[in-house]
CSV table of C-alpha atoms in Angstrom, one decimal:
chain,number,residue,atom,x,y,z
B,272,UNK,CA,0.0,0.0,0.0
B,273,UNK,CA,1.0,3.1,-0.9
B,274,UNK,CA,2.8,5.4,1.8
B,275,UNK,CA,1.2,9.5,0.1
B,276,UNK,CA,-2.7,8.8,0.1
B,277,UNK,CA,-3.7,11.6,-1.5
B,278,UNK,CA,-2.6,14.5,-3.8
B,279,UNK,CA,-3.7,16.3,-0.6
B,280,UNK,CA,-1.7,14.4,1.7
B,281,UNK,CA,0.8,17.3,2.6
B,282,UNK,CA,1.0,20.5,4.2
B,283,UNK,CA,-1.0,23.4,3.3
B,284,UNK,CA,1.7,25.6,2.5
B,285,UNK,CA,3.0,23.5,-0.5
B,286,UNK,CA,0.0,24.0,-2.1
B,287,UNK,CA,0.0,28.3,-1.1
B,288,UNK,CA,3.7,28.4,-2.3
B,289,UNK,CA,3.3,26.6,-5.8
B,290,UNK,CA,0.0,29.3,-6.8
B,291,UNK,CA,2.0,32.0,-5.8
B,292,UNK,CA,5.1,30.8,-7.7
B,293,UNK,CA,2.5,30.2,-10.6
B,294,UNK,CA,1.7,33.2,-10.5
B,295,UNK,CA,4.3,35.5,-10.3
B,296,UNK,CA,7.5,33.4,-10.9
B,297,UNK,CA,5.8,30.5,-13.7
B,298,UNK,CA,8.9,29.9,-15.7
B,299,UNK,CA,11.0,30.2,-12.3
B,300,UNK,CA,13.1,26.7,-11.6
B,301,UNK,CA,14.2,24.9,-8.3
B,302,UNK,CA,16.3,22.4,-6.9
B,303,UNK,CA,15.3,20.9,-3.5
B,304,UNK,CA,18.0,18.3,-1.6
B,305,UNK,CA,17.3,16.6,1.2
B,306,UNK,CA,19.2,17.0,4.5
B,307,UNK,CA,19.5,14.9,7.5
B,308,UNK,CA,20.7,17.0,10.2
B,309,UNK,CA,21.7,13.6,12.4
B,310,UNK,CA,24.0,11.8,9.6
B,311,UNK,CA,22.0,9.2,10.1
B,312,UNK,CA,22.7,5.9,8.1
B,313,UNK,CA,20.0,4.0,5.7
B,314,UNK,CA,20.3,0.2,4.9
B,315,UNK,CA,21.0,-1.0,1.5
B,316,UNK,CA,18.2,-0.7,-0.8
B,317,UNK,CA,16.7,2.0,1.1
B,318,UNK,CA,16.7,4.7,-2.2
B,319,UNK,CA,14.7,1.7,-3.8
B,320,UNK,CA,12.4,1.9,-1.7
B,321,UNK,CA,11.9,5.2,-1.7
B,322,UNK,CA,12.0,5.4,-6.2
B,323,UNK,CA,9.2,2.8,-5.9
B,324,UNK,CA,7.1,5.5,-3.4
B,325,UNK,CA,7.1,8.2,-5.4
B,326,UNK,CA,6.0,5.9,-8.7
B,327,UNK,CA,2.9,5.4,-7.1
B,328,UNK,CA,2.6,8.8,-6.1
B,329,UNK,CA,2.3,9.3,-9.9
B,330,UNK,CA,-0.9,7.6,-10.1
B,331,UNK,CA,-2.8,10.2,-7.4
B,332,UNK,CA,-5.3,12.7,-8.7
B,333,UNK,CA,-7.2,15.0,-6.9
B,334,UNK,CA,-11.3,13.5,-6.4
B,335,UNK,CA,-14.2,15.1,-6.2
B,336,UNK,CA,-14.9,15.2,-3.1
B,337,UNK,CA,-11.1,16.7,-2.4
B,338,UNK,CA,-12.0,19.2,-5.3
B,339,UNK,CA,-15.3,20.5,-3.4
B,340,UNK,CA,-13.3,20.2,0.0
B,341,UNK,CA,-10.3,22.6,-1.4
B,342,UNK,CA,-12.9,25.4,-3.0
B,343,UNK,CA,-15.2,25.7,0.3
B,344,UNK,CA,-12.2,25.0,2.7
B,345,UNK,CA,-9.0,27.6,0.6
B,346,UNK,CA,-10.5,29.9,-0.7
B,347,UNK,CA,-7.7,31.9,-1.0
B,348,UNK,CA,-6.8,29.6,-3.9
B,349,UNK,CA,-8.3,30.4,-7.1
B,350,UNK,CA,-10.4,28.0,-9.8
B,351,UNK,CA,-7.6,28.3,-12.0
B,352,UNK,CA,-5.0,26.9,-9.9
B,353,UNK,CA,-7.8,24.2,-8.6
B,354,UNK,CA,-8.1,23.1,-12.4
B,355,UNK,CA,-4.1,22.8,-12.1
B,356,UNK,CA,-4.6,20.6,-9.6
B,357,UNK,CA,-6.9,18.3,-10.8
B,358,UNK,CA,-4.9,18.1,-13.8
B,359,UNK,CA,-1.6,18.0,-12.0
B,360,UNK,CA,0.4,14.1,-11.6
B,361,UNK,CA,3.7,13.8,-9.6
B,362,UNK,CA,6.7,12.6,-12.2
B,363,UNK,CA,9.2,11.0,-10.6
B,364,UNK,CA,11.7,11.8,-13.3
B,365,UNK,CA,12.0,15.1,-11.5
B,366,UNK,CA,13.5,13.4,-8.3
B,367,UNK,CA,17.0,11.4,-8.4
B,368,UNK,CA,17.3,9.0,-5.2
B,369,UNK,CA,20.6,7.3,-4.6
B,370,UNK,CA,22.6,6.0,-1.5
B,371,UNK,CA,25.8,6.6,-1.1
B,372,UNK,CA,28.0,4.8,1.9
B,373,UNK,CA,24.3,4.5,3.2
B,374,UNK,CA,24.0,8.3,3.5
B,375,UNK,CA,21.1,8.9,1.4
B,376,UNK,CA,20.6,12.0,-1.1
B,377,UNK,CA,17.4,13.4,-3.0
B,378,UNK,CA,17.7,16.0,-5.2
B,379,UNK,CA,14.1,17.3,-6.8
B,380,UNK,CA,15.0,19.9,-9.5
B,381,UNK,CA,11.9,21.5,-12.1
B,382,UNK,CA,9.9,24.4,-12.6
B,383,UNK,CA,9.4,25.4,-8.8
B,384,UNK,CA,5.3,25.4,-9.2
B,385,UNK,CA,5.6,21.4,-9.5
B,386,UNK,CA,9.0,20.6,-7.7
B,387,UNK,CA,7.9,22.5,-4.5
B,388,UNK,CA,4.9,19.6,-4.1
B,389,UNK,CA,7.8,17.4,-3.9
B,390,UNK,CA,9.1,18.2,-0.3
B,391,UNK,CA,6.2,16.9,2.6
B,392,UNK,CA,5.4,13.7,0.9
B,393,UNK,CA,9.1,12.9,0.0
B,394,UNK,CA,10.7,13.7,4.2
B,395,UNK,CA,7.0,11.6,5.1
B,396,UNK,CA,7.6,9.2,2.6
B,397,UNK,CA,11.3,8.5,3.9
B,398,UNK,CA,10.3,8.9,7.6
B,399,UNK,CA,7.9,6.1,7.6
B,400,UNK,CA,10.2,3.6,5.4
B,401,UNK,CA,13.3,3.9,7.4
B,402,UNK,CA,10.8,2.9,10.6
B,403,UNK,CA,9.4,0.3,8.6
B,404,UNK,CA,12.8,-0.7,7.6
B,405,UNK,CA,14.6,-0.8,11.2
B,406,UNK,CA,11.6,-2.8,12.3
B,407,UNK,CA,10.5,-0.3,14.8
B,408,UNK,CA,6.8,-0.7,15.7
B,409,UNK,CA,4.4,2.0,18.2
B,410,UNK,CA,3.1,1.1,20.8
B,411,UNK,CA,-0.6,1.8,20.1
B,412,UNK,CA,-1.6,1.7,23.7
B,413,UNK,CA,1.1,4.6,24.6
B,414,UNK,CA,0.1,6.4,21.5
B,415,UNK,CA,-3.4,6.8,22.0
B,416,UNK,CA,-2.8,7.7,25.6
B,417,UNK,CA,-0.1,10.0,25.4
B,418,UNK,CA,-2.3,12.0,22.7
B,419,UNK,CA,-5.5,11.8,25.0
B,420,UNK,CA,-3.7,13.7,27.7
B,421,UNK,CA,-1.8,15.7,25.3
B,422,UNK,CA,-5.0,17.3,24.0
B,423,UNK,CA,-6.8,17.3,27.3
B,424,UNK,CA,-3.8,19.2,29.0
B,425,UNK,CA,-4.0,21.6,26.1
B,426,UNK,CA,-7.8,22.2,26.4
B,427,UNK,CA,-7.3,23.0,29.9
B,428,UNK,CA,-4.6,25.4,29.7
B,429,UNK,CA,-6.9,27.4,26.9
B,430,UNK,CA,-3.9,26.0,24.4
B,431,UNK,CA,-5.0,27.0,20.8
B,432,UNK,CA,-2.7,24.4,18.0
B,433,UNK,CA,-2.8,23.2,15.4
B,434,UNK,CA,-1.1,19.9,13.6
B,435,UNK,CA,2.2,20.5,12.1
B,436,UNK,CA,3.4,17.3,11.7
B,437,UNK,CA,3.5,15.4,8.2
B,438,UNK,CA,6.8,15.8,7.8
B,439,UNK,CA,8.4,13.7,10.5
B,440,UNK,CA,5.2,11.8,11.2
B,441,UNK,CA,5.9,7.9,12.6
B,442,UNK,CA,3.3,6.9,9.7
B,443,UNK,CA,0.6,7.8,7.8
B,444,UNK,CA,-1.7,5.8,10.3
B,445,UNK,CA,-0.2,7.4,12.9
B,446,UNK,CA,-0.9,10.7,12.2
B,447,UNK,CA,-4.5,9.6,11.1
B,448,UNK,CA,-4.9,8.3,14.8
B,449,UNK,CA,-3.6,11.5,16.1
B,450,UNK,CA,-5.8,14.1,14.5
B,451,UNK,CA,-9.1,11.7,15.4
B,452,UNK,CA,-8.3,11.7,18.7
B,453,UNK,CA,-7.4,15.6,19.3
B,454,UNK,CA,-10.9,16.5,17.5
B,455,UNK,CA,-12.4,14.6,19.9
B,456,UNK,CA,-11.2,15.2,23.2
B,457,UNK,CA,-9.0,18.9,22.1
B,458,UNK,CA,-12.0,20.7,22.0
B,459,UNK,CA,-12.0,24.9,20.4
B,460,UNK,CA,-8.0,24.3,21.1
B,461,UNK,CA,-7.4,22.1,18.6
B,462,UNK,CA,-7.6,25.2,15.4
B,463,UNK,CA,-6.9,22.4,12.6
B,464,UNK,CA,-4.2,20.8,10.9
B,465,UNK,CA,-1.7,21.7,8.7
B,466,UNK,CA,-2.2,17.9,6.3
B,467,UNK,CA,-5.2,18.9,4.0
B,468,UNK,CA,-5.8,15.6,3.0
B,469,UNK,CA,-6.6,15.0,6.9
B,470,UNK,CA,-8.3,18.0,7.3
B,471,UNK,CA,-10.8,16.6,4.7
B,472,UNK,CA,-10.7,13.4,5.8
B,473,UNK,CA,-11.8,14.5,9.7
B,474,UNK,CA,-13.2,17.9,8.8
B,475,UNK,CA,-11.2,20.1,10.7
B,476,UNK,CA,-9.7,23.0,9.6
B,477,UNK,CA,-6.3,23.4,7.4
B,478,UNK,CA,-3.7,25.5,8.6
B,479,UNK,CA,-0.3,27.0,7.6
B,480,UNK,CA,2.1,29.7,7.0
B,481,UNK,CA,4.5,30.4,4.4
B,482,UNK,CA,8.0,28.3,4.4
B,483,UNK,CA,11.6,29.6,4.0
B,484,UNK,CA,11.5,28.8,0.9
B,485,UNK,CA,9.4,31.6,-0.7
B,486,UNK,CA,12.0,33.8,1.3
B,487,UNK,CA,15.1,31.8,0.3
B,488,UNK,CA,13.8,32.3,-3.4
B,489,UNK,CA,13.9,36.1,-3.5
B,490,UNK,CA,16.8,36.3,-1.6
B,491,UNK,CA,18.5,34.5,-4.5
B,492,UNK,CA,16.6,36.8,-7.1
B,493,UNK,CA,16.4,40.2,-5.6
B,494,UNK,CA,19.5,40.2,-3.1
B,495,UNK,CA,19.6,39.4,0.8
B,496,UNK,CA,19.0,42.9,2.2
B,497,UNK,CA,15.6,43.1,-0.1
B,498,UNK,CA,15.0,39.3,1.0
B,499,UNK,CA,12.1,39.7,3.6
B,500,UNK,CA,10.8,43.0,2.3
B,501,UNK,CA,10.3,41.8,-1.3
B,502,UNK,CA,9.1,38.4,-0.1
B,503,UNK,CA,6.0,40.0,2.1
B,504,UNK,CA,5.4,42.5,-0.8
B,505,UNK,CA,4.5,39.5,-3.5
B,506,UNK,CA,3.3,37.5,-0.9
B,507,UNK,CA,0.7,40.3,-0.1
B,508,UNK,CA,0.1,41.0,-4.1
B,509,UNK,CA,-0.9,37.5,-4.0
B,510,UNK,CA,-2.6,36.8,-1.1
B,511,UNK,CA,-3.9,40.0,-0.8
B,512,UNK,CA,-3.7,40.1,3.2
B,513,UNK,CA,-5.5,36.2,3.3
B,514,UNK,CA,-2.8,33.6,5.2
B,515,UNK,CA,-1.2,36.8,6.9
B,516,UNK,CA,1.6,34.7,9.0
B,517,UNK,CA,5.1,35.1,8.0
B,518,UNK,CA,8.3,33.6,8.7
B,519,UNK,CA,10.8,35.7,10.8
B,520,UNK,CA,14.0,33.4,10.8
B,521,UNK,CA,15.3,32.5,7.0
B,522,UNK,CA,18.0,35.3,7.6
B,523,UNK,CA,17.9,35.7,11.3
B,524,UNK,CA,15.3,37.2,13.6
B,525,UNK,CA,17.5,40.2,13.8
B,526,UNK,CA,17.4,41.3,10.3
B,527,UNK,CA,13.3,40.6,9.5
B,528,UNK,CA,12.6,42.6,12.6
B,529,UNK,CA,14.7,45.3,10.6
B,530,UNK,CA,12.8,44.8,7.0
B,531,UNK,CA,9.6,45.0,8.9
B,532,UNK,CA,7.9,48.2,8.0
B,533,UNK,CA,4.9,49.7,9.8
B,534,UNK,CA,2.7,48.2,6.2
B,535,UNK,CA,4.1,44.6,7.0
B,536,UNK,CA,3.2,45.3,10.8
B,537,UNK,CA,-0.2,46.0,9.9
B,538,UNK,CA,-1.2,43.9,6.7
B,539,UNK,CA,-0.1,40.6,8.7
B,540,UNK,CA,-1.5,39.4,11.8
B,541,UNK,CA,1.0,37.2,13.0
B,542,UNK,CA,4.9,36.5,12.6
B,543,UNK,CA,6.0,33.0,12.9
B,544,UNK,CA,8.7,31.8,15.2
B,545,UNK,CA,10.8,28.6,14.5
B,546,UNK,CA,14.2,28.8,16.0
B,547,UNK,CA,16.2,30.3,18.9
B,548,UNK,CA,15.0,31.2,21.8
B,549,UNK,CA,11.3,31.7,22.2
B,550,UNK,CA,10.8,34.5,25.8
B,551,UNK,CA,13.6,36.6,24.0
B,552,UNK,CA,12.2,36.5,20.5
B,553,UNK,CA,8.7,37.6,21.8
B,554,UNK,CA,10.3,40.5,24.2
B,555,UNK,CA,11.7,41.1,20.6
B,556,UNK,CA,8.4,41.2,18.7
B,557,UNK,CA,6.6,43.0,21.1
B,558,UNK,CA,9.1,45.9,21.0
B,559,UNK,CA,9.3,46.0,17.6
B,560,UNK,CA,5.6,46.2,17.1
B,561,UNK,CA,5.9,49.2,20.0
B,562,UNK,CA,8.3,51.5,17.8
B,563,UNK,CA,5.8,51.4,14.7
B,564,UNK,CA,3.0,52.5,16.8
B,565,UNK,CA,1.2,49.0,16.8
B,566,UNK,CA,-0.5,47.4,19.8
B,567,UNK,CA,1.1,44.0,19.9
B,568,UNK,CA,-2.1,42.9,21.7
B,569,UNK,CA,-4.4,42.9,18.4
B,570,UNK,CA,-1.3,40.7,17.0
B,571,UNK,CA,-0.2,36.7,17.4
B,572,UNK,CA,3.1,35.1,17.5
B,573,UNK,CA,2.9,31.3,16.0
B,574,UNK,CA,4.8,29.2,17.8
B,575,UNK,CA,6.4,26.1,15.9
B,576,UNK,CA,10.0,25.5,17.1
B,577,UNK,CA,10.3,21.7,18.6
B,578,UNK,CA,7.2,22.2,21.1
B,579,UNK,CA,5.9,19.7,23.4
B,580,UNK,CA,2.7,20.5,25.8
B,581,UNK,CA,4.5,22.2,28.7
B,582,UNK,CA,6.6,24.2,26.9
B,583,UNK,CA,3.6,25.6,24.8
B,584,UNK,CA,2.1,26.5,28.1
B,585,UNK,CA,5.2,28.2,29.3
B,586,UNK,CA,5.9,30.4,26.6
B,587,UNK,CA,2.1,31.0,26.5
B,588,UNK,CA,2.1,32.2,29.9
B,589,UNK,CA,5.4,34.4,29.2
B,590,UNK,CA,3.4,36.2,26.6
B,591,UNK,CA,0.5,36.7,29.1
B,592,UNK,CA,-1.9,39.5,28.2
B,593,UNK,CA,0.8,41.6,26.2
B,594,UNK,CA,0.6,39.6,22.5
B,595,UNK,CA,-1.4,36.5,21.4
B,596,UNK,CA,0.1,33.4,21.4
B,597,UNK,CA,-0.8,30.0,19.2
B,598,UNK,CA,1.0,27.3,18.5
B,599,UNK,CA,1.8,24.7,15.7
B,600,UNK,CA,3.1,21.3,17.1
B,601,UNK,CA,4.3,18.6,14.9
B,602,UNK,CA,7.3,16.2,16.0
B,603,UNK,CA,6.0,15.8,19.3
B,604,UNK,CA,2.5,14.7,18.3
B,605,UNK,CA,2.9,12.9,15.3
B,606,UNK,CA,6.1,10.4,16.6
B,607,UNK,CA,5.2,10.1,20.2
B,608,UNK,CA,4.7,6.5,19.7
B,609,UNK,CA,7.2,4.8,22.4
B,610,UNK,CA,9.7,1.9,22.3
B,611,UNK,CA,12.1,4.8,23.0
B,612,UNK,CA,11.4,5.9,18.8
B,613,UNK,CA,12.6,9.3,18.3
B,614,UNK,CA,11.4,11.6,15.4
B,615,UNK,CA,14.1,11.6,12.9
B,616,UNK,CA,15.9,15.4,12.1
B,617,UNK,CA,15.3,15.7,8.1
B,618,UNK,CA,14.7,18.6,6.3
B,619,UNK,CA,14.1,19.0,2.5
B,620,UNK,CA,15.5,22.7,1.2
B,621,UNK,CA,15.5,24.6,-1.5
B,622,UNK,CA,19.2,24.8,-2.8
B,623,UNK,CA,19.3,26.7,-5.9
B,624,UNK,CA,17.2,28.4,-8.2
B,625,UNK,CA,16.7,30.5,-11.3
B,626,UNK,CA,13.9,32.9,-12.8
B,627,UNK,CA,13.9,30.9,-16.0
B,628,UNK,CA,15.3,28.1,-17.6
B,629,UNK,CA,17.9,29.3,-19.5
B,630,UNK,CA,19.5,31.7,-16.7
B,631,UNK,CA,22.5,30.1,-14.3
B,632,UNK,CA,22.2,29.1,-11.3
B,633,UNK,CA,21.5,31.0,-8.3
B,634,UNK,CA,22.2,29.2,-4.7
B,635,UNK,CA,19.9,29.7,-2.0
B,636,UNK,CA,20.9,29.3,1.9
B,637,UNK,CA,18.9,29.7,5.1
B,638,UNK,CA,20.7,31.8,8.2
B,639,UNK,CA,18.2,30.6,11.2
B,640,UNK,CA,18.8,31.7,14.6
B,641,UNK,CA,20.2,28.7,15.8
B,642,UNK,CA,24.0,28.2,13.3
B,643,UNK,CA,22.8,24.1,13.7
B,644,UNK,CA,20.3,24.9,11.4
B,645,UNK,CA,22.1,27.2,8.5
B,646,UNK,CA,21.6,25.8,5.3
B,647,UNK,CA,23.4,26.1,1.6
B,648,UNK,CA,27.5,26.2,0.9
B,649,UNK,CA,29.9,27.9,3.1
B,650,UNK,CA,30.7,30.2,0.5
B,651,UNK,CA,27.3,31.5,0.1
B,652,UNK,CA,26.5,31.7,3.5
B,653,UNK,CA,29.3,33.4,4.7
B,654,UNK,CA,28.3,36.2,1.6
B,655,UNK,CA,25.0,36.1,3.1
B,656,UNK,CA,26.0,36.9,6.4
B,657,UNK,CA,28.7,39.4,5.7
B,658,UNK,CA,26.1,41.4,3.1
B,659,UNK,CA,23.8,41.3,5.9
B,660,UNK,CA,26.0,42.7,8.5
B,661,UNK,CA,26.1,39.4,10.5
B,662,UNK,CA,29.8,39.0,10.5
């Protein structure tokens, strides 16, 4: 059985990305590689496997009842790119999977309106097989009960989440599992989830901000001081101030907070955080919002870096009356599963990119707040960092 269920089995903002890319970048090209921070090693075969996954992911197509789900449910997408989708097939030829001294590389390179659909379902897809592979099984019992009180603790501490976590999920069933049993017992906490297909399947709602990507992409095109600004400007010719949330850390905290004018203050209603630390980047925020004249009370911080339950409710309580706080968990929901499984640390990125086909090469890198995380050549990111004043 196949591991991707669904043209919709992946995170909303694959689908928010590729329109926008459609529509303002269509002849623009990517290349995605896959990273595993841990160096982890895969068993022979494994890239096999994997080929054979994303074959069958060439025979999905969008149904009619996922069609009507995605025009009441996104309306922020319009019946133009919804015909794309119901037209649109996965072709594997786009993605080269190979393992080498049992370090495994994937590279997806195309026009960046297709390859971008590539990234959930591949790190899901690769998740679940090297599980599946190492013979390590959840333990249903500790599953179900660990998300029971997870949701219960989160409805009683007036937690609003959502589901971020396709990407490193145990399985497909076990995220399934997961999202049943917070709409049952999380109550108004539980805001939705960011897997659409899931967010069909349970009807709850789908939910998402923009990745580093879309950021990592103009930094390439219009230069890394123009970076945030020019990526909230298109973002916001787009959208046209629908799925307001944007990411604060593809080039360091630090400089967004600098690139974020009193329009971007106002047009968006919440800024995303994802790496360092979270009390100091919300004392951050807040200020920031204070020098533009802005009441940081009418705005939200999403929270999404590595959260588990308690520390949701600690930064919430940090924040207290003086900004809103919500929070996207993934890791820690999705692969709680026991028999001392951890979540693996693997991240597909956008590496290079180019407005058309015929241009060279541009790389892209990713400066987060936390160096562990930096992504791209040395080269470039130390010409990232010293254009941007961070060396």
């Amino acid at each position: 059985m196949a591991i991707i269920k669904s043209i919709l089995d992946t995170d909303l903002y694959k689908f928010t990305t590729s329109y926008a890319y459609s529509k303002l970048f269509p002849r623009a090209c990517g290349e995605f590689e896959f990273v595993d921070r841990s160096n982890g090693d895969y068993p022979d075969g494994f890239d096999e496997l994997v080929r054979q996954e994303l074959v069958k992911m060439s025979e999905l197509s969008l149904t009619k009842g996922e069609e009507e789900f995605v025009r009441k449910k996104m309306p922020y997408l319009p019946p133009i790119y919804i015909d794309f989708l119901k037209g649109f097939r996965f072709d594997p030829s786009e993605v080269e999977v190979s393992l080498e001294d049992h370090k495994l590389k994937i590279r997806a390179t195309g026009l960046l309106y297709r390859v971008t659909l590539w990234e959930t379902p591949i790190l899901a897809t690769v998740s679940e097989l090297y599980f599946r592979e190492m013979k390590q099984y959840p333990d249903t019992e500790y599953m179900e009960k660990m998300a029971i009180e997870k949701a219960l603790k989160l409805k009683e501490n007036n937690i609003t989440f959502s589901l971020f976590g396709m990407r490193r999920r145990f399985s497909f069933e076990v995220e399934d599992r997961v999202t049943g049993l917070l709409e049952q017992h999380a109550g108004d906490s539980l805001f939705g989830t960011s897997n659409v297909y899931l967010a069909y399947k349970h009807n709850v709602n789908v939910s998402g901000t923009h990745p580093h990507e879309w950021v990592q992409f103009h930094g390439s095109i219009y230069g890394y001081k123009m970076a945030n600004y020019m990526s909230m400007e298109n973002w916001i010719n787009v959208y046209d101030g629908d799925l307001g949330t944007v990411l604060t850390d593809t080039y360091t905290t630090d400089v967004f907070l600098r690139n974020f004018s009193k329009k971007h203050a106002a047009l968006f209603t919440s800024l995303r955080h994802d790496s360092g630390d979270a009390f100091v980047f919300t004392d951050k925020v807040i200020r920031r919002y204070e020098e533009l004249r802005i009441d940081p009370k009418l705005k939200y911080i999403v929270f999404s870096d590595s959260l588990n339950v308690d520390k949701a409710i600690k930064i919430k309580n940090y924040c207290g009356k003086r900004i809103g706080a919500t929070f996207g968990i993934g890791t820690n929901l999705t692969n709680d599963v026991g028999n001392n499984i951890k979540g693996m640390n693997i991240v597909m990125k956008l590496f290079r990119c180019k407005m058309t086909a015929k241009e060279q090469w541009h790389e892209c890198v990713k400066l987060s707040d936390v160096e562990g995380k930096h992504t791209g050549s040395e080269n470039e990111i130390r010409l990232a960092e010293e254009t941007l004043g961070l060396r």
